[in-house]
mmCIF file of N, CA and C in Angstrom:
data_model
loop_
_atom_site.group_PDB
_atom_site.id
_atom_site.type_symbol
_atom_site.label_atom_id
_atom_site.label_comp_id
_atom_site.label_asym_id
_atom_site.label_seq_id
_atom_site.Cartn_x
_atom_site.Cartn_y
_atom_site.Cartn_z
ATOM 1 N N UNK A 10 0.822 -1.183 0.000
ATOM 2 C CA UNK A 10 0.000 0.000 0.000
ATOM 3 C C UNK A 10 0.870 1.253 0.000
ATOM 4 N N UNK A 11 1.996 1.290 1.117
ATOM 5 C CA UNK A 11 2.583 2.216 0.932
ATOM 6 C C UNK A 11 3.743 2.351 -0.004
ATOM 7 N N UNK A 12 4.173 2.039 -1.271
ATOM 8 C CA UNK A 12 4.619 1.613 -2.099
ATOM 9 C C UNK A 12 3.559 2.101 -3.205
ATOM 10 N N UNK A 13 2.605 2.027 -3.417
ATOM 11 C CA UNK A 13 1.304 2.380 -4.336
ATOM 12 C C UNK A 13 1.482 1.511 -5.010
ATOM 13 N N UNK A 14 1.126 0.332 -5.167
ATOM 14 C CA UNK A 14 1.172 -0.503 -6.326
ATOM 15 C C UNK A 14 -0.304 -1.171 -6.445
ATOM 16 N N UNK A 15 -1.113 -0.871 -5.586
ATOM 17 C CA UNK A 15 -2.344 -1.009 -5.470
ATOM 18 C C UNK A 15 -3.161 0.063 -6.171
ATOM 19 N N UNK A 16 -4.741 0.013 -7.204
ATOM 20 C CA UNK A 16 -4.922 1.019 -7.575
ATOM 21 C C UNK A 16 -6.111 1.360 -6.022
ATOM 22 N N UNK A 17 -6.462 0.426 -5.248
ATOM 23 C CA UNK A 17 -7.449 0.662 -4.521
ATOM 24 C C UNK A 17 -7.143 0.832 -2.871
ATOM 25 N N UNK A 18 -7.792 1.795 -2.504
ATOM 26 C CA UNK A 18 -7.294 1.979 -1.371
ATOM 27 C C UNK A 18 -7.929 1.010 0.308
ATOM 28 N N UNK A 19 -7.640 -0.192 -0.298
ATOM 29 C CA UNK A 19 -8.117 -1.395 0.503
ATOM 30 C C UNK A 19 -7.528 -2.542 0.280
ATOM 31 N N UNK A 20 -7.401 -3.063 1.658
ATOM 32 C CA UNK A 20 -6.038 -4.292 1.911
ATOM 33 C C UNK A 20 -6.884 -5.379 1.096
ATOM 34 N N UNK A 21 -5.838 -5.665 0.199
ATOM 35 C CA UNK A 21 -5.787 -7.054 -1.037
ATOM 36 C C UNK A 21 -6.500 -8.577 -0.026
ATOM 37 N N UNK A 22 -6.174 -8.732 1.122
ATOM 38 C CA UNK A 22 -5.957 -9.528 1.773
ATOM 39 C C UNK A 22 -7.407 -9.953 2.285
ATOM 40 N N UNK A 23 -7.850 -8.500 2.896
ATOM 41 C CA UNK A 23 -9.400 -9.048 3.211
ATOM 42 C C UNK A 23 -10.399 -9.742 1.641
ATOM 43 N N UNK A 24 -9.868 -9.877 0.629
ATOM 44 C CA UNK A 24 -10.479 -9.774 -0.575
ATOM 45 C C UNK A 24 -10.770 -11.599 -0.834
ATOM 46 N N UNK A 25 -9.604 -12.430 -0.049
ATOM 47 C CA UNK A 25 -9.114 -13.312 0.150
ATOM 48 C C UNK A 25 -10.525 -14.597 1.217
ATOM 49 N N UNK A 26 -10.870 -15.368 0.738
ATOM 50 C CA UNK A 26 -11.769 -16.016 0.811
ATOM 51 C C UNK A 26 -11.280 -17.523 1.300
ATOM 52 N N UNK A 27 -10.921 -17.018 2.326
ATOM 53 C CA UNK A 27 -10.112 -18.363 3.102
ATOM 54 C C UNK A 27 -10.380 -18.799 4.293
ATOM 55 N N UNK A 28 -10.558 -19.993 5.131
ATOM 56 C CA UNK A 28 -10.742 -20.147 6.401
ATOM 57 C C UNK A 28 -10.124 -20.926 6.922
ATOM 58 N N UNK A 29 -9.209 -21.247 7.628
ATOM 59 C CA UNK A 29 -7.985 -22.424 8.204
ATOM 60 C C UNK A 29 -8.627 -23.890 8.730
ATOM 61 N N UNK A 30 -7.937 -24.312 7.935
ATOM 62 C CA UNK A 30 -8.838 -26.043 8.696
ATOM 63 C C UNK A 30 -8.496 -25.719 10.255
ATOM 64 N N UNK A 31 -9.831 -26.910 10.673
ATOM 65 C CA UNK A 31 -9.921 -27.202 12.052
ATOM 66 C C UNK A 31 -8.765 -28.022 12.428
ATOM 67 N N UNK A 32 -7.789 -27.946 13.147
ATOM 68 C CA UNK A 32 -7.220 -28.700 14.259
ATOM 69 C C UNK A 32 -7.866 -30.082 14.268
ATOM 70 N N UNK A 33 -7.207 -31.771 14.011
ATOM 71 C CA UNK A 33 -7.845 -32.510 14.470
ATOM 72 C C UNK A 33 -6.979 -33.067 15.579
ATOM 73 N N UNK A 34 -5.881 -32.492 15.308
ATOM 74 C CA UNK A 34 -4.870 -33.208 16.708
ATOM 75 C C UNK A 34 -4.392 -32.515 17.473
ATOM 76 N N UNK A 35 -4.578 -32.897 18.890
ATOM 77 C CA UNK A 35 -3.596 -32.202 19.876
ATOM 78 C C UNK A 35 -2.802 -33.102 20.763
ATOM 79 N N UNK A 36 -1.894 -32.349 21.116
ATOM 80 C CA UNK A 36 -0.776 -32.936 22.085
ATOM 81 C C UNK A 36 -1.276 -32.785 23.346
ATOM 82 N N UNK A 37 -1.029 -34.415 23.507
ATOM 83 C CA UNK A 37 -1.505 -34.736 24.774
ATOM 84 C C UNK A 37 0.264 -34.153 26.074
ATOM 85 N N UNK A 38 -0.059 -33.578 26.448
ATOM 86 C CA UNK A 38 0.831 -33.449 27.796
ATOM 87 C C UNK A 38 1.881 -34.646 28.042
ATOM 88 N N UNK A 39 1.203 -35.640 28.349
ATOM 89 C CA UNK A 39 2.019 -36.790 28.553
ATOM 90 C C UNK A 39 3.165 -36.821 27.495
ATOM 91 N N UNK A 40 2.998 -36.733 26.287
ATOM 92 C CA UNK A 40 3.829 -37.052 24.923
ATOM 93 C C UNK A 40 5.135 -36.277 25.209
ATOM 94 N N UNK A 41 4.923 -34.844 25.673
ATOM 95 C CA UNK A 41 5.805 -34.300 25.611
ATOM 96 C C UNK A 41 6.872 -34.229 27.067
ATOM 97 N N UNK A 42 8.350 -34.356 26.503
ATOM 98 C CA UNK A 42 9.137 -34.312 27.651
ATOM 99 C C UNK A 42 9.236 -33.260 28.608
ATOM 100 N N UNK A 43 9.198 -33.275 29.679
ATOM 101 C CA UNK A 43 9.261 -32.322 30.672
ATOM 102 C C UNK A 43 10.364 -31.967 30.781
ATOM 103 N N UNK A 44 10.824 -30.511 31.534
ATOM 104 C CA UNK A 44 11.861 -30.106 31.975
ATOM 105 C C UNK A 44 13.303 -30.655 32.335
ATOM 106 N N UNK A 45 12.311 -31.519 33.160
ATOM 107 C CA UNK A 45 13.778 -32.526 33.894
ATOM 108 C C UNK A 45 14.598 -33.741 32.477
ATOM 109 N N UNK A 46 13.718 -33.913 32.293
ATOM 110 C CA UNK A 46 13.856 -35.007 30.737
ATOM 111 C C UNK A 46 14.459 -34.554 29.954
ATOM 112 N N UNK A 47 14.425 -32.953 29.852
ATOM 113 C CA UNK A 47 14.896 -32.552 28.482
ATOM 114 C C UNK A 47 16.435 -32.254 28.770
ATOM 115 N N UNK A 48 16.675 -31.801 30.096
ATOM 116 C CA UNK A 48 17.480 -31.494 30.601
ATOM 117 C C UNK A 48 19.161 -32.828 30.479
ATOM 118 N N UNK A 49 17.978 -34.088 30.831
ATOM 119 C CA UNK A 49 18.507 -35.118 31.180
ATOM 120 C C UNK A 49 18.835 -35.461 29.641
ATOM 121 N N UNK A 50 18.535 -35.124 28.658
ATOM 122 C CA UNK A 50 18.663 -35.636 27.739
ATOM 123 C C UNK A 50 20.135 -35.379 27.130
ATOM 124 N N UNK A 51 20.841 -34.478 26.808
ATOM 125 C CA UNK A 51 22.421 -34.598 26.244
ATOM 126 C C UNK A 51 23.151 -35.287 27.345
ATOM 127 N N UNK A 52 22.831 -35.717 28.062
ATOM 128 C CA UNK A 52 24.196 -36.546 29.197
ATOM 129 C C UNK A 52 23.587 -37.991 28.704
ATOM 130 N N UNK A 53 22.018 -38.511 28.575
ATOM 131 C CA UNK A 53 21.750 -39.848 27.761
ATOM 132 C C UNK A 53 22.121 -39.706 26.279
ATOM 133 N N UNK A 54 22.259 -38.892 25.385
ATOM 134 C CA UNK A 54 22.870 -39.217 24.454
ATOM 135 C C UNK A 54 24.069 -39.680 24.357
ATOM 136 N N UNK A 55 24.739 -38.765 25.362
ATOM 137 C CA UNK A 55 26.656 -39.042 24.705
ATOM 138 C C UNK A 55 26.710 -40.719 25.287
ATOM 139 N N UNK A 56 25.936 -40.847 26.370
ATOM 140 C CA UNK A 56 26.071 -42.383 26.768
ATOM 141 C C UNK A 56 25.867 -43.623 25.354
ATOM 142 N N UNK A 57 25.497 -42.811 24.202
ATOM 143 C CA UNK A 57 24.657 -43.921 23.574
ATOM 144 C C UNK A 57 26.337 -44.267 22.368
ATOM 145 N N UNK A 58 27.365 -44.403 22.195
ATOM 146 C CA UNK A 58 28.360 -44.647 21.708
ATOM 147 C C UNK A 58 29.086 -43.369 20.671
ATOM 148 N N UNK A 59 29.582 -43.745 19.717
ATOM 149 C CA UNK A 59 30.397 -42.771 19.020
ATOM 150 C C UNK A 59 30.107 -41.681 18.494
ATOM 151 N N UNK A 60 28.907 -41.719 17.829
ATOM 152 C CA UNK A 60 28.159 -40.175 17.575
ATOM 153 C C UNK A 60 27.634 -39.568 19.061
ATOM 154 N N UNK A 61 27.426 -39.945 19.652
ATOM 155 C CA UNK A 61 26.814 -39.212 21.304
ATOM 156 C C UNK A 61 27.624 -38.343 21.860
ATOM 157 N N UNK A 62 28.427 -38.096 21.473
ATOM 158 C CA UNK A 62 29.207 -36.559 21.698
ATOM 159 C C UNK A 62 28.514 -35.713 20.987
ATOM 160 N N UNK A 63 29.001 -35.710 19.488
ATOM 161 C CA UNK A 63 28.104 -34.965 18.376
ATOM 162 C C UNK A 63 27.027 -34.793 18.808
ATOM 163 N N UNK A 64 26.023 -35.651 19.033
ATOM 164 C CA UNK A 64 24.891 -35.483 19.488
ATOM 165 C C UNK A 64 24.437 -34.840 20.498
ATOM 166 N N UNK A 65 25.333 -35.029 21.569
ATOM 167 C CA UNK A 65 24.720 -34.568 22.680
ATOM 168 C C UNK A 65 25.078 -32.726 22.191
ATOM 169 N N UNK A 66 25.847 -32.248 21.582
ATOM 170 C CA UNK A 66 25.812 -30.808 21.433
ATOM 171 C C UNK A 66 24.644 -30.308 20.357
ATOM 172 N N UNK A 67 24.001 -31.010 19.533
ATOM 173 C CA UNK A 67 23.403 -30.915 18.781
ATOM 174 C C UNK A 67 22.052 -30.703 19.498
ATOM 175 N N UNK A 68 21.638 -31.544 19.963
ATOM 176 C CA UNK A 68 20.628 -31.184 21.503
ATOM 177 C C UNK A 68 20.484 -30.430 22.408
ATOM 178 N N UNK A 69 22.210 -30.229 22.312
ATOM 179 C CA UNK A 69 22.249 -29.098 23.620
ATOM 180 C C UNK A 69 22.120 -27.769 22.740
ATOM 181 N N UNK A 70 22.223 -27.636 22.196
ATOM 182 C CA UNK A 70 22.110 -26.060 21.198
ATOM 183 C C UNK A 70 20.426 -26.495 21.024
ATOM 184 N N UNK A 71 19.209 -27.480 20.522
ATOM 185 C CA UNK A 71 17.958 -27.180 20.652
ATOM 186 C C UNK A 71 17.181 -26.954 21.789
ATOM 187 N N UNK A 72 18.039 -27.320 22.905
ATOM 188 C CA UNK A 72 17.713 -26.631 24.015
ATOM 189 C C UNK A 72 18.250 -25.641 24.420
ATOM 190 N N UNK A 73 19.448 -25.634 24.983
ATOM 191 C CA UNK A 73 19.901 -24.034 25.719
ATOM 192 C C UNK A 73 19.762 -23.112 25.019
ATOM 193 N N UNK A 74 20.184 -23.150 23.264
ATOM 194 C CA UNK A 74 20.012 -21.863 22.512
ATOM 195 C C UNK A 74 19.022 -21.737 21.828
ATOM 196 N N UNK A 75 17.620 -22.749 21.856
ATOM 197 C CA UNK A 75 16.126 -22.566 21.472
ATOM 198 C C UNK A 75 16.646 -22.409 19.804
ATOM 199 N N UNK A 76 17.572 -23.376 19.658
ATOM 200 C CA UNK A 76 17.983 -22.987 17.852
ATOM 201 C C UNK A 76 16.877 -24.613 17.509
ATOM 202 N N UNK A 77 16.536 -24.036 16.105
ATOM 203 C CA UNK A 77 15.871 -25.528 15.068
ATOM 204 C C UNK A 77 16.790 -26.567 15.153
ATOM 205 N N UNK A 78 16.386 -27.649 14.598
ATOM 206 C CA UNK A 78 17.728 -28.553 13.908
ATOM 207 C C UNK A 78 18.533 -28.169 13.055
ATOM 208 N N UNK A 79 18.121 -27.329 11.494
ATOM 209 C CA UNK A 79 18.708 -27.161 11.266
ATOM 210 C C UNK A 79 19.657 -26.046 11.139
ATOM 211 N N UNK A 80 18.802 -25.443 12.008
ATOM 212 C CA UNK A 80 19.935 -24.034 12.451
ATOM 213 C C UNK A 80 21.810 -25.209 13.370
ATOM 214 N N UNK A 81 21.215 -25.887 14.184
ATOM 215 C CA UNK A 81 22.067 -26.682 15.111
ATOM 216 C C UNK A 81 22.640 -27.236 13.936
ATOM 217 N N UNK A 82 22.378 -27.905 12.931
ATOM 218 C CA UNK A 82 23.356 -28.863 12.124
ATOM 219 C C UNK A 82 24.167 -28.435 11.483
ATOM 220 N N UNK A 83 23.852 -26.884 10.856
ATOM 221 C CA UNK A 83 24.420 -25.955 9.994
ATOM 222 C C UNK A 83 25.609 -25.013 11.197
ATOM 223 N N UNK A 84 25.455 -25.002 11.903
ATOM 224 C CA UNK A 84 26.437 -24.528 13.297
ATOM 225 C C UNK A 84 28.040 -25.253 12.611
ATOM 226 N N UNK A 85 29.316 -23.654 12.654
ATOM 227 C CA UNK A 85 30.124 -23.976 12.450
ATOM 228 C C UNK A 85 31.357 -24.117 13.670
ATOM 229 N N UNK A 86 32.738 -24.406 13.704
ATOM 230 C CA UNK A 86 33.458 -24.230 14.811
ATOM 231 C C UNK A 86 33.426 -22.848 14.751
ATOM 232 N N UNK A 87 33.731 -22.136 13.883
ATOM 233 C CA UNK A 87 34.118 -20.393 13.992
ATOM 234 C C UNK A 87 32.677 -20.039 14.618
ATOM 235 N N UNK A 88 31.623 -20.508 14.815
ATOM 236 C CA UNK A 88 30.621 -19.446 15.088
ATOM 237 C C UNK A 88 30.516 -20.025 16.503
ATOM 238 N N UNK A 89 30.993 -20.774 17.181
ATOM 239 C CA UNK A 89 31.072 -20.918 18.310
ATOM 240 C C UNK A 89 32.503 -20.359 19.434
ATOM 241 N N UNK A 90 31.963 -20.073 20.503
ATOM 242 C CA UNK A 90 32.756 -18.711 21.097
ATOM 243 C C UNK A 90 32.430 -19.343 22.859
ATOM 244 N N UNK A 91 33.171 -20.707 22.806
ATOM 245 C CA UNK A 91 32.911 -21.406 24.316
ATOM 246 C C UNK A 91 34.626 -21.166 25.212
ATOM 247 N N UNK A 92 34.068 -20.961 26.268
ATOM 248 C CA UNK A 92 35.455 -20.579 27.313
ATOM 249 C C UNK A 92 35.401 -22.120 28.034
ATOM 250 N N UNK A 93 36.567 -21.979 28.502
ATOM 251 C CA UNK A 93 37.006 -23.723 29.502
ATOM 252 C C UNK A 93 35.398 -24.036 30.026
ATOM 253 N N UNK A 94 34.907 -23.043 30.827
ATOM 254 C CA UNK A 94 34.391 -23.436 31.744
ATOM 255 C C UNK A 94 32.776 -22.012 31.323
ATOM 256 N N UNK A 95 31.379 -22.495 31.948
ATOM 257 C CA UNK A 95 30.782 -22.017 31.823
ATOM 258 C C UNK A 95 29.895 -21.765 30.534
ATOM 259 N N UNK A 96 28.929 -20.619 30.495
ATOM 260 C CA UNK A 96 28.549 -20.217 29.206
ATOM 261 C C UNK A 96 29.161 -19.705 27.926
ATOM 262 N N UNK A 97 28.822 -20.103 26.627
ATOM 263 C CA UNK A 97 29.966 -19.184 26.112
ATOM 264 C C UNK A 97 28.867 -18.756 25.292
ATOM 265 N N UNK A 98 28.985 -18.423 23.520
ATOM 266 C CA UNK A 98 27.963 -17.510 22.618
ATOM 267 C C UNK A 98 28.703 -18.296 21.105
ATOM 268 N N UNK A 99 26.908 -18.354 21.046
ATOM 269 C CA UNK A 99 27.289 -18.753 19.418
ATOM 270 C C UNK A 99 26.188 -17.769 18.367
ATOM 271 N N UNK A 100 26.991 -17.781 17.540
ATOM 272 C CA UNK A 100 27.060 -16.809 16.751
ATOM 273 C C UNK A 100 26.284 -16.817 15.320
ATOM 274 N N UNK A 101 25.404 -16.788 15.363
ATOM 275 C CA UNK A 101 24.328 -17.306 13.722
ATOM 276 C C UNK A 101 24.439 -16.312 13.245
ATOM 277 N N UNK A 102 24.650 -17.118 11.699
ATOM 278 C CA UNK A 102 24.721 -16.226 10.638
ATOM 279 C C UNK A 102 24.383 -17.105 9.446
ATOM 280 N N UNK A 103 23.097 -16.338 8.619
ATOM 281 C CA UNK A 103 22.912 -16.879 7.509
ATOM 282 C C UNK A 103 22.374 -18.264 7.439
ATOM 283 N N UNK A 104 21.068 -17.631 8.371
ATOM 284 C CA UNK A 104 19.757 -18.768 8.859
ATOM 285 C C UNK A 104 19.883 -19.508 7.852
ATOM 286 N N UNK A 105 19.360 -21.193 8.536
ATOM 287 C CA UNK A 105 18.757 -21.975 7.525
ATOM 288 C C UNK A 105 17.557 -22.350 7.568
ATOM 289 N N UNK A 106 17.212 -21.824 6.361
ATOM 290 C CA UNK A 106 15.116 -22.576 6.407
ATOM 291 C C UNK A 106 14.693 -23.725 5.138
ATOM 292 N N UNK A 107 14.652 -24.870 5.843
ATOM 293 C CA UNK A 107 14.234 -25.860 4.582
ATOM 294 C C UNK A 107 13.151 -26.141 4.124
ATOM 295 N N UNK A 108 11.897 -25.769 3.540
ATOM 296 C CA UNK A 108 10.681 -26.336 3.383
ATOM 297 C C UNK A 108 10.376 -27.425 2.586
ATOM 298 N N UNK A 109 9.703 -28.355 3.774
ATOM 299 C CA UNK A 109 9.373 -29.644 3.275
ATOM 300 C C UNK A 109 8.369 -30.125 3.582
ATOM 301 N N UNK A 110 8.072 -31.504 3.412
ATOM 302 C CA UNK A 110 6.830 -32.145 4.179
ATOM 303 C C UNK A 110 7.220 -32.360 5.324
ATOM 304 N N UNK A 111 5.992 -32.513 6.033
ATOM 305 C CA UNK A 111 6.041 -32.670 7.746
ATOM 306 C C UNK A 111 5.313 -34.249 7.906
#
């Protein structure tokens, strides 16, 4: 609109004749891991053999840094910024978004 590329002075959008399907599924509570579980979860990965290192950081970045998978998979050494001990900062750049089927 503010651009003028419209000849009419009314949003294109309401014009749009659409209504969102109903929801037939929901998540039951139970399904999903709780706090403590999720928590618990990169110290049960690395237990699980040779990739469980890998893994367990891969997890630990979808939790502590609320990153996607594939934001976490696409994660390089340079964009990570960890000290001996404690928190450190990682550094995204040049999101990844894949669209696919679910």
């Amino acid at each position: 609109m503010e651009e003028q590329y419209f000849t009419i002075l009314v949003n294109p959008i309401t014009a749009v004749k659409w209504t969102a399907p109903k929801s037939v599924e929901a998540v039951a509570p139970e399904s999903v891991a709780n706090p403590r579980q999720v928590r618990a979860l990169p110290a049960g990965v690395r237990e699980q053999g040779p990739r469980g290192r890998h893994l367990e950081a891969f997890f630990g970045c979808l939790y502590y840094a609320a990153m996607r998978p594939a934001e976490a998979a696409g994660l390089r050494v340079s964009q990570c910024h960890l000290p001996e001990t404690g928190w450190g900062m990682l550094t995204l750049r040049q999101g990844v978004v894949r669209a696919g089927r679910s």
